[in-house]
Coordinates of C-alpha atoms in Angstrom, one line a residue:
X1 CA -12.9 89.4 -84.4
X2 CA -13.0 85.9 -85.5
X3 CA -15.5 83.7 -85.1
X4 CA -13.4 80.7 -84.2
X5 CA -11.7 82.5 -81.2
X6 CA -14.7 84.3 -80.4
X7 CA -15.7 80.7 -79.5
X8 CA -12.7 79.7 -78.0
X9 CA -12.8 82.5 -75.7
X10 CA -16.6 82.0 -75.0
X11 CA -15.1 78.4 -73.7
X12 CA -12.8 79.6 -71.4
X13 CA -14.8 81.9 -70.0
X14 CA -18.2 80.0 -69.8
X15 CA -15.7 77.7 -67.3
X16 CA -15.5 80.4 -64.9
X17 CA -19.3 80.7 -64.7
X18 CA -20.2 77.1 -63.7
X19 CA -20.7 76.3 -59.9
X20 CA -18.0 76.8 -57.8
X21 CA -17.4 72.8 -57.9
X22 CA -16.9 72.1 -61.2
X23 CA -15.6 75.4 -63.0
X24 CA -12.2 75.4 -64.3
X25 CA -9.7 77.9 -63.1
X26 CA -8.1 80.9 -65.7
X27 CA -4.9 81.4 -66.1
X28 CA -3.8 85.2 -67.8
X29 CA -0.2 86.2 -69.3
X30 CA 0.2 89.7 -71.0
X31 CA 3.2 90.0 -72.2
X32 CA 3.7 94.1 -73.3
X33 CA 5.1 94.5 -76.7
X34 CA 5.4 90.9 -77.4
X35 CA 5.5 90.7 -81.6
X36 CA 3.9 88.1 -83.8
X37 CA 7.4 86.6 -85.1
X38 CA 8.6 87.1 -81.9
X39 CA 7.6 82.9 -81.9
X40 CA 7.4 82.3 -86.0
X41 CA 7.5 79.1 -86.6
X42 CA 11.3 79.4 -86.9
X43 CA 12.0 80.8 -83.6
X44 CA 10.0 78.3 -81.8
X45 CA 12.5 75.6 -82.6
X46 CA 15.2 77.9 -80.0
X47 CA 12.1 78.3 -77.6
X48 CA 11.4 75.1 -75.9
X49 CA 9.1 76.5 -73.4
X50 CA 6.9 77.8 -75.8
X51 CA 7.0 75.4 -78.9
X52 CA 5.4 73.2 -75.7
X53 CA 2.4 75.4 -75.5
X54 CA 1.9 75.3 -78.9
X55 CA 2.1 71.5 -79.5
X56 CA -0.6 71.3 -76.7
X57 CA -3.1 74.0 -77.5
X58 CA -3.9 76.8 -79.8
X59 CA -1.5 79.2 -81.1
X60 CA -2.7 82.2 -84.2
X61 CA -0.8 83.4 -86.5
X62 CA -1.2 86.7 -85.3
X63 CA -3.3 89.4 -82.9
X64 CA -4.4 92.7 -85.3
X65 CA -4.5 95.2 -81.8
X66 CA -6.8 98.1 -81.6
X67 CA -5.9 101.4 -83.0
X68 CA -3.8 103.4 -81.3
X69 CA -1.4 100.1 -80.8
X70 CA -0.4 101.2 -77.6
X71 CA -0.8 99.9 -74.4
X72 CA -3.5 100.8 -72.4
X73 CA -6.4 100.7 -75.0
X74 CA -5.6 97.2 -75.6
X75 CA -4.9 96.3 -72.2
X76 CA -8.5 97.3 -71.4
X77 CA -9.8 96.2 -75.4
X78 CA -8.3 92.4 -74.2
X79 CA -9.9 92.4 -71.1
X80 CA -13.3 93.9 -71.5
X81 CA -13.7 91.5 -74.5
X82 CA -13.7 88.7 -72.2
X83 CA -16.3 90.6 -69.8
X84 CA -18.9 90.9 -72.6
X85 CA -18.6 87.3 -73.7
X86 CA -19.2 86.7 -69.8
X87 CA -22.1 88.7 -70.1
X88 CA -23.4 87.2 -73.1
X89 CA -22.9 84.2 -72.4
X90 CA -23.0 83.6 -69.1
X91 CA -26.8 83.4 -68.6
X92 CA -29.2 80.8 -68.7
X93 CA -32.6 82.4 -69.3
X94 CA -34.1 83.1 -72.4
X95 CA -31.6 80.3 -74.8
X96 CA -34.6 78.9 -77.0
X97 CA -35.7 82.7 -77.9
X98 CA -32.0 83.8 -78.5
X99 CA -31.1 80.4 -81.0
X100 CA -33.9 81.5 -82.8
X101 CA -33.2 84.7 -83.1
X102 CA -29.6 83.9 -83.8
X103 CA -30.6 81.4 -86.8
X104 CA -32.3 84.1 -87.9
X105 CA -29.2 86.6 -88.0
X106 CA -27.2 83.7 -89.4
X107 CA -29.4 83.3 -92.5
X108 CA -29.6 87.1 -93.1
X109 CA -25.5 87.3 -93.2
X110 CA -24.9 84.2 -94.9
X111 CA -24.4 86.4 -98.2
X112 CA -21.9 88.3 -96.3
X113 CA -19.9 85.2 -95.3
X114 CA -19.4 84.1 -99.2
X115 CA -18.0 87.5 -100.3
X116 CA -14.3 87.5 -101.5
X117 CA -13.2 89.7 -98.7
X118 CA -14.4 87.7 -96.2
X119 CA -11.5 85.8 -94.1
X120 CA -11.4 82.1 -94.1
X121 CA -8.6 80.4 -91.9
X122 CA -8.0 76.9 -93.0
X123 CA -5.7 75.8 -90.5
X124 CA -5.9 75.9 -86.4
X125 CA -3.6 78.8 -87.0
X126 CA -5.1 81.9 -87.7
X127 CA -5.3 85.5 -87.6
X128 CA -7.7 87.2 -85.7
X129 CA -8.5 91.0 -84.3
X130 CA -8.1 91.9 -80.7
X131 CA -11.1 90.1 -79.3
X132 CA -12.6 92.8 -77.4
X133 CA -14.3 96.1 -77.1
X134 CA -12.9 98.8 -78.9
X135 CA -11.5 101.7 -77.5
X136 CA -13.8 104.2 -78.6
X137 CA -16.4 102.0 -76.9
X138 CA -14.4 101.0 -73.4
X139 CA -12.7 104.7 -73.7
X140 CA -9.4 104.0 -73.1
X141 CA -8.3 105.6 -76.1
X142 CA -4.5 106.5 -75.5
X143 CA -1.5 106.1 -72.7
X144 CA -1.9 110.0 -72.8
X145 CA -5.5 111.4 -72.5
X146 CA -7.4 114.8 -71.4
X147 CA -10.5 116.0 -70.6
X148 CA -12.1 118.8 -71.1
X149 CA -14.5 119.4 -69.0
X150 CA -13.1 118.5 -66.0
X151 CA -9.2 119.4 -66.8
X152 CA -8.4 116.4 -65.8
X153 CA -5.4 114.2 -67.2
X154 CA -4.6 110.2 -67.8
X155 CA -0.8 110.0 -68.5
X156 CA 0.1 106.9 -68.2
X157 CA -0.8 105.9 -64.8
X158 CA 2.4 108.8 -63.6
X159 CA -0.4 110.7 -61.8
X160 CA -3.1 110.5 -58.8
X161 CA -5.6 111.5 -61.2
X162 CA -5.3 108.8 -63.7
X163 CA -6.8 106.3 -61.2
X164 CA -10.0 108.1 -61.1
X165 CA -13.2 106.7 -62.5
X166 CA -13.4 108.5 -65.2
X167 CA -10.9 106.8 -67.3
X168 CA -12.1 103.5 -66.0
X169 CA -15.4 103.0 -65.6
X170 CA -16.4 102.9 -69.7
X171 CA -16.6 99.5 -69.6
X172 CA -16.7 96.3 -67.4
X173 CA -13.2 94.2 -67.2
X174 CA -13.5 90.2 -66.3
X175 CA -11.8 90.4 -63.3
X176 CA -14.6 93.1 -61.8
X177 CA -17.3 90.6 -63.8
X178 CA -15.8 87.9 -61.8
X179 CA -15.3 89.4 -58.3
X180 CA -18.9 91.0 -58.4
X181 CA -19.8 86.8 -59.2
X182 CA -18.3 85.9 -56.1
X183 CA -15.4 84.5 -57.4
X184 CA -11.1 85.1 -56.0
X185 CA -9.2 86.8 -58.9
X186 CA -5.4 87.4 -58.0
X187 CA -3.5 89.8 -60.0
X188 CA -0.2 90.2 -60.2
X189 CA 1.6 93.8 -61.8
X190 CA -1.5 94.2 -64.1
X191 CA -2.0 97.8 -64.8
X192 CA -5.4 98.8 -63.4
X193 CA -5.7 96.2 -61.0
X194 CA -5.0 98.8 -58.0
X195 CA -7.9 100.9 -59.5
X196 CA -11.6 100.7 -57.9
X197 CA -13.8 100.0 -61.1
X198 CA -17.0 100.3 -60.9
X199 CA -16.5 100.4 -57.0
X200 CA -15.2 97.3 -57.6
X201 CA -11.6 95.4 -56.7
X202 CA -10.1 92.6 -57.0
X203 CA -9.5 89.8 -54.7
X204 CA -5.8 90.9 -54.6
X205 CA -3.7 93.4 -56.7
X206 CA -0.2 93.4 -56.4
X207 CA 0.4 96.5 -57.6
X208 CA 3.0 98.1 -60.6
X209 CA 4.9 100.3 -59.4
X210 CA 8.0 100.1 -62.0
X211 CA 9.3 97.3 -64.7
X212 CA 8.6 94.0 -62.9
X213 CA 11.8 92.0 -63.0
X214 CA 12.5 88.1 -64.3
X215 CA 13.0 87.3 -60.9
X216 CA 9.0 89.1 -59.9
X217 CA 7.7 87.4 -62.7
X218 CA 8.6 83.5 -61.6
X219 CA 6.8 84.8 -58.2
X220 CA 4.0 85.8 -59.8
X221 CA 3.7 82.8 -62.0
X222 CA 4.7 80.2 -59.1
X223 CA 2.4 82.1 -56.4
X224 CA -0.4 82.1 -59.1
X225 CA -0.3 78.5 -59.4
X226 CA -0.4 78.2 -55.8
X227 CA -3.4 79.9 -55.1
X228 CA -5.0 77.9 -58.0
X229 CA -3.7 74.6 -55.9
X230 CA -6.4 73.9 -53.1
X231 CA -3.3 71.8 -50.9
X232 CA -1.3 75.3 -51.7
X233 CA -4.3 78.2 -50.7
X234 CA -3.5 78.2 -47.3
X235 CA -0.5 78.9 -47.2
X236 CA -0.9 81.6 -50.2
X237 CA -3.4 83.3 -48.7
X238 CA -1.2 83.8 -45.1
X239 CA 1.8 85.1 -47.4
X240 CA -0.4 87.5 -49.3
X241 CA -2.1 88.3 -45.9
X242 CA -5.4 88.0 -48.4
X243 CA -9.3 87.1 -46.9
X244 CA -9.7 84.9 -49.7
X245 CA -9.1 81.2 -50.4
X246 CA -8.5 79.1 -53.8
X247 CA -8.1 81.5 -56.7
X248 CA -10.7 81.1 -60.0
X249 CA -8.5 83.4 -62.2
X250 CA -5.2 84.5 -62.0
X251 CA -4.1 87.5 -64.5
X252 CA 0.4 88.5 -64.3
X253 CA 1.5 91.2 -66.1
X254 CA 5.2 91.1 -67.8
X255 CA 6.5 94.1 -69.6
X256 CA 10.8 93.1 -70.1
X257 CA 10.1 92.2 -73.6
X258 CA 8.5 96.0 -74.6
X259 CA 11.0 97.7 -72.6
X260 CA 14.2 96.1 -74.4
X261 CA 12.2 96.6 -77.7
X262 CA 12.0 100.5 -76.9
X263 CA 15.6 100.6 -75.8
X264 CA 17.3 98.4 -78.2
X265 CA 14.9 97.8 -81.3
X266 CA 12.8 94.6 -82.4
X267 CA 15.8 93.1 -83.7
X268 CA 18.2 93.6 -81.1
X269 CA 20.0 90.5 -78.6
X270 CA 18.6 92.1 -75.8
X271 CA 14.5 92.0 -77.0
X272 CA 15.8 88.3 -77.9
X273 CA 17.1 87.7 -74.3
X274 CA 13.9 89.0 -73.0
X275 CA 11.9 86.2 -74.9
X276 CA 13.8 83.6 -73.9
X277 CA 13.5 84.8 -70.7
X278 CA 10.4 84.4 -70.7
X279 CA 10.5 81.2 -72.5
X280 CA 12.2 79.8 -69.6
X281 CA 9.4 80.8 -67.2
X282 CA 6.8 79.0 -69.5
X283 CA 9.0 76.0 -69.6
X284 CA 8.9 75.8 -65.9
X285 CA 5.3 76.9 -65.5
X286 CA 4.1 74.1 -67.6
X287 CA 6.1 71.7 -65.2
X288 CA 4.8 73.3 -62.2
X289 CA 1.1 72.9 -63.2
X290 CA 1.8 68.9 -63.7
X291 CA 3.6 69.3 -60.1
X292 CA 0.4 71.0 -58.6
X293 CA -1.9 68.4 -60.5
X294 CA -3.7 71.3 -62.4
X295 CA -3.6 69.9 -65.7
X296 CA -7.3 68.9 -65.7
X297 CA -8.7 72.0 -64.0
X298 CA -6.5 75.0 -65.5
X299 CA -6.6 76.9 -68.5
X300 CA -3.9 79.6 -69.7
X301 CA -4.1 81.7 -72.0
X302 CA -1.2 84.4 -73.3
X303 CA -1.3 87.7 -75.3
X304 CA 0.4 90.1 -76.2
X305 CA -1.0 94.2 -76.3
X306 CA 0.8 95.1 -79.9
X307 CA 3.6 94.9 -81.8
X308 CA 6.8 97.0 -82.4
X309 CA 8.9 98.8 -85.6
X310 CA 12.4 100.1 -85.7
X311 CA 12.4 103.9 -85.5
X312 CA 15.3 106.6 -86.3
X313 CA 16.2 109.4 -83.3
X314 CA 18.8 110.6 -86.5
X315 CA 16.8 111.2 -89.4
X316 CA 12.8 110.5 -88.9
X317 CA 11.5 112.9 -86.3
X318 CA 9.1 115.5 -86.6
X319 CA 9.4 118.7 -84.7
X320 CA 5.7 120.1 -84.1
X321 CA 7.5 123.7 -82.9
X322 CA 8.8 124.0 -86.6
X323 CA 5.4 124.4 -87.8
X324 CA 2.8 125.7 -85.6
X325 CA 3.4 127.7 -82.4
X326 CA 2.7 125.9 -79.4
X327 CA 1.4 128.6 -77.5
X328 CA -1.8 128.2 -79.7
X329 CA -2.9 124.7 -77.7
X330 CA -5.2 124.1 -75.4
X331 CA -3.9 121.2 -74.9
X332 CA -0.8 118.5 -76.3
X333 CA -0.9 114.7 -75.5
X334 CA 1.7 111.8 -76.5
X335 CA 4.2 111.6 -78.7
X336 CA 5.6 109.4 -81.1
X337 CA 2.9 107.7 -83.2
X338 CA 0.2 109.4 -82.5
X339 CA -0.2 112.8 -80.7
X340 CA -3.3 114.4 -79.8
X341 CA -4.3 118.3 -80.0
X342 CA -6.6 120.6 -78.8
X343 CA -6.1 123.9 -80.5
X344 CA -6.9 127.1 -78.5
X345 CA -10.6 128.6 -79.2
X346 CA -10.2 130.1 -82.4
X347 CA -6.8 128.3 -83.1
X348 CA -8.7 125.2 -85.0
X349 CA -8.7 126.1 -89.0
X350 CA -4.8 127.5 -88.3
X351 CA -3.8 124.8 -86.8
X352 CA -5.6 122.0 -89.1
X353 CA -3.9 123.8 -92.2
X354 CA -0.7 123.9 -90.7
X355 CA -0.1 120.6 -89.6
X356 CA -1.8 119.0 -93.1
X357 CA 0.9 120.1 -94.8
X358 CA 3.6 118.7 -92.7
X359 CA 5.3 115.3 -94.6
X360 CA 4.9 111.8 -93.1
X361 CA 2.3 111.8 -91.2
X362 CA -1.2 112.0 -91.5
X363 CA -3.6 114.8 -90.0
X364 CA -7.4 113.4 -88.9
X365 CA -9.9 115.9 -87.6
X366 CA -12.2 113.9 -85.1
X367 CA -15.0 113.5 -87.3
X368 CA -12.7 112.4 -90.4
X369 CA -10.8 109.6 -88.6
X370 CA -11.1 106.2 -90.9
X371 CA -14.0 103.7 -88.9
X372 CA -11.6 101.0 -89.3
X373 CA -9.6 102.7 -86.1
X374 CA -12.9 101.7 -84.1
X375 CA -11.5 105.2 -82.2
X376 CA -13.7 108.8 -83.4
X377 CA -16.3 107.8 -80.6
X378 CA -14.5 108.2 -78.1
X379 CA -15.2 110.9 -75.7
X380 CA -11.4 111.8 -75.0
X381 CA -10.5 111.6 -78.5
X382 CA -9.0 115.1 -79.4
X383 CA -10.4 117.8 -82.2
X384 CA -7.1 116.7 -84.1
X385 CA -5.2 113.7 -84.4
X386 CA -1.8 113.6 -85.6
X387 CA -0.7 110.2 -87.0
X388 CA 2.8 109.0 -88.4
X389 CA 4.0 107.1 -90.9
X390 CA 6.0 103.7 -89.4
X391 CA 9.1 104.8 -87.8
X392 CA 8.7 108.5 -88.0
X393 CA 8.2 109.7 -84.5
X394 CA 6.0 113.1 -83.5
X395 CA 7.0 115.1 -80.8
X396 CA 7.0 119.0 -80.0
X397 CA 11.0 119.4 -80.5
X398 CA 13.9 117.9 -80.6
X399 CA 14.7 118.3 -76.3
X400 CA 11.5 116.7 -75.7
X401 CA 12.4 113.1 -77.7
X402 CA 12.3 110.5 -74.7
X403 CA 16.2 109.5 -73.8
X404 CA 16.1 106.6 -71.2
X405 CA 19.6 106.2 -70.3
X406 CA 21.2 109.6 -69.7
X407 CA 20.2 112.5 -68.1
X408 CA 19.3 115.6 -70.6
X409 CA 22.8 117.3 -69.7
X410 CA 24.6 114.4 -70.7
X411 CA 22.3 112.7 -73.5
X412 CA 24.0 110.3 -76.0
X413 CA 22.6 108.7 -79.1
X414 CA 23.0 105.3 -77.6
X415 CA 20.2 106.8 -74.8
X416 CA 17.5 106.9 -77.6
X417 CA 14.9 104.5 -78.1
X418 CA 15.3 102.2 -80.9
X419 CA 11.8 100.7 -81.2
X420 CA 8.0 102.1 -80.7
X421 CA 4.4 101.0 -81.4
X422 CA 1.1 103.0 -81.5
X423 CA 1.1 102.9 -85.7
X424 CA -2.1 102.0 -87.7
X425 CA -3.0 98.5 -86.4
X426 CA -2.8 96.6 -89.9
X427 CA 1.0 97.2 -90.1
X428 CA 2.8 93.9 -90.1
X429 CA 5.5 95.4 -87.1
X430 CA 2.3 96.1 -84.8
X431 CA 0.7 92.7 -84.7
X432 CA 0.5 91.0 -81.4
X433 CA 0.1 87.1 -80.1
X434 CA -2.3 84.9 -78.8
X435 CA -1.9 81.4 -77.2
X436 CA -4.3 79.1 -75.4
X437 CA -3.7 75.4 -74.0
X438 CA -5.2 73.2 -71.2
X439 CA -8.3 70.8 -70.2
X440 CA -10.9 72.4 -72.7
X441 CA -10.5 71.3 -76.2
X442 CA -9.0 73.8 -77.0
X443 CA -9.4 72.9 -81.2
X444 CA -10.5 76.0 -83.2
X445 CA -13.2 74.1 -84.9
X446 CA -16.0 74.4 -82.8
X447 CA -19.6 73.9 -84.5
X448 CA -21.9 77.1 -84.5
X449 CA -24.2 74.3 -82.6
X450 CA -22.7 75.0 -79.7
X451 CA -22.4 79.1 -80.1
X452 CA -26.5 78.8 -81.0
X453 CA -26.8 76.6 -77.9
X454 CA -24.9 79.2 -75.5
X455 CA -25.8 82.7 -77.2
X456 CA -27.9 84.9 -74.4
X457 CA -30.0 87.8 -74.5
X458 CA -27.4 90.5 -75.4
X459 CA -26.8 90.6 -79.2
X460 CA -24.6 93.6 -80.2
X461 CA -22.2 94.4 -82.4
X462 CA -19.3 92.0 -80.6
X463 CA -22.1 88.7 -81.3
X464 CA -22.4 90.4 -85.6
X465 CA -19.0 90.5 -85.7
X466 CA -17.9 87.0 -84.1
X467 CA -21.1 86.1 -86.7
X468 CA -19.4 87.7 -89.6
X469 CA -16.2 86.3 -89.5
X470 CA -17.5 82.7 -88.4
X471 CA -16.6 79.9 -90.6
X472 CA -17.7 77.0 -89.2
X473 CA -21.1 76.9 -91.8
X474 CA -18.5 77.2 -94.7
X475 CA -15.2 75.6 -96.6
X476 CA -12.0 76.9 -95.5
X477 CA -9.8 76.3 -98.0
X478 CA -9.2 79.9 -98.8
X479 CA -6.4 81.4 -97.5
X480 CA -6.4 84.2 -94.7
X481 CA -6.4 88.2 -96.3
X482 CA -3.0 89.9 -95.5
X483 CA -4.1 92.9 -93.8
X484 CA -0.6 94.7 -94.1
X485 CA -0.2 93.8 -97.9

């Protein structure tokens, strides 16, 4: 995580914990499958809406996601990051100790922070790591997951059981932070928002149920600025038959981008009519926070879960039935990138030397995955792990690839995804985004003055790493390491 938008964050989210008075509002976008060059510097001069945002705020050059890159692990890696800088941060008691103890830990890494390897960002444009927990900590640690003890399965939010606790309750999100604080969160299609966590919800969900469209998105957007508006909370709060008043965040959900990227590929004019599609909304929704008068009390920020790579149906799939016999499983979870196994009692060894031998793609037994994943903790992380190279896709056979636009009896190549994420995290393809603008200065360089001056109790491994990676005690004329080259 770097240190910079370790700050940054801390910033944004310190706002929410002021008294009720004076705190600024938070703004959310996630925008699924949304790629770093989706808005290189090149393609921001044919999006207006967001070459805006940038010119006013903070833009990096690029998210590094957690490993797997899919969704769900980052959607709750994003989001419990922001909890545990509202934990840390957020109280008051105990600051003199805590800057002292946190000179200390300063002095004792400053050896770290001069090392070649170490990355400097000279510019307000930087790249940074998903700034949150990682999976194997939060748990979250695939779209497709199983437990063992209770035969229970999460598959990707498809069945009544994935709702339950179990998946959920590894670690705290902001929005049950905030609402547990007293404070009105709206939601809008955000995956988990219908879920009790913790035996907490939030003030209102409204709830995915399939692909929202462009149309449920300006709703969500314009309704989200409403609630923010104190002249407009009325009048939200009777239309979304909610208890609540003036909203303090506001988190939408917007998945068209990922889902023409599946269909069509990175590259194609429909994942290219999906951004702009979404430019348009953000041109509109910085006009419609001037119209509300929310420019001094609203921040927004905008990320992205992951990236996405071209994939083959034709030539780069891998057949698991050609090599082991499936019958020997306990247990088989996703496909595509990365597929988890639980061979039968007995079945381990077999399987393990089986699948090793197979080409392009990599076979991790649990205790052998690479740290760098952040992922071998994880409770629902399978004895084996089978991992592909980019663009080769996993699956048990041939009849089991996922076709999205015809039925299986009449299946045409057309009907096969073109596009897919989930790969190892440093790959260029799987890099995400992140954006920030409004009333805080929102300038990268903020002095470690002010993160001694805020630092609470907690220190953990989040507060070594934003430590780590911190710059502001040092030049930063190097340039940033290339973690895909």
């Amino acid at each position: 995580m770097a240190g910079k938008l370790g700050v940054l964050l801390l910033a944004l989210v310190l706002s929410l914990a002021q008294p009720a008075s004076a705190h600024r509002k938070l703004l959310v976008f996630l925008l699924d499958g949304f790629r770093a060059d989706y808005i290189s510097d090149e393609a921001l001069e044919s999006l207006p809406g967001f070459k805006e945002i940038v010119s006013k705020g903070v833009k990096v050059d690029y998210l590094t996601p957690d490993f797997p890159t899919l969704s769900y692990p980052n959607y709750y890696s994003l989001m419990t990051g922001f909890v545990w800088l509202q934990e840390t941060h957020s109280r008051q008691e105990g600051l003199a100790r805590v800057a002292a103890e946190l000179e200390g830990v300063l002095k004792a890494f400053d050896s770290e922070l001069s090392k070649p390897s170490f990355r400097r960002f000279p510019t307000r444009s930087q790249a940074v790591s998903t700034p949150g927990r990682h999976c194997e900590v939060h748990q979250m640690t695939g779209n497709y997951m199983w437990d063992p003890n209770t035969n229970k399965s999460f598959d990707l939010g498809i069945n009544r059981d994935s709702r339950l606790p179990l998946w959920w309750n590894g670690s705290e999100p902001l929005w049950v932070t905030l609402t547990k604080a007293q404070r009105k969160v709206y939601m809008y299609y955000w995956p988990g928002c219908e879920v009790e966590i913790l035996g907490v919800r939030p003030t209102y969900c409204l709830e995915y149920k399939s692909v929202p469209t462009d149309i449920n998105f300006v709703n969500a957007v314009s309704g989200a600025l409403d609630v923010f508006n104190l002249k407009n909370a009325e009048v939200s709060r009777a239309l979304l038959n909610s208890r609540s008043g003036q909203a303090d965040l506001a988190a939408i959900y917007y998945e068209r981008v990922d889902v023409e990227g599946h269909h069509y590929g990175p590259s194609s004019a429909q994942r290219k009519d999906a951004v702009k599609a979404v430019d348009t909304v953000m041109a509109y929704m910085t006009k419609w926070i001037q119209e509300r008068e929310l420019q001094d009390d609203l921040n927004v920020i905008i990320f992205s879960d992951h990236g996405m790579t071209d994939i083959s149906w034709i030539d780069k799939v891998i057949e698991l039935d050609n090599y082991i016999s499936l019958r020997d499983l306990q247990q088989l979870k996703g496909r595509g990138p990365v597929v988890s196994l639980w061979p039968a009692p007995g079945k381990h060894s077999e399987i393990y030397n089986k699948v090793r031998r197979v080409e392009h793609m990599t076979v991790y037994k649990k205790e052998d995955i690479p740290s760098r994943f952040y992922y071998k903790k994880g409770k629902f992380v399978s004895p084996l792990t089978l991992e592909a190279d980019e663009g080769w896709f996993i699956t048990e056979n041939r009849e089991s690839l996922p076709f999205w636009m015809n039925s299986t009896v009449t299946r045409k190549p057309e009907g096969w995804h073109w596009g897919w994420h989930g790969y190892d995290n440093e790959l260029r393809a799987m890099r995400g985004i992140f954006l920030a603008f409004g009333p805080e200065e929102l300038d990268l360089n903020f002095s470690c003055q002010m993160l001694k001056k805020e630092m609470s109790e907690r220190l953990g491994t989040a507060v070594l790493d934003l430590l780590l990676t911190s710059t502001c005690t040092r030049d930063r004329t190097r340039p940033p390491r290339d973690a895909a080259g």
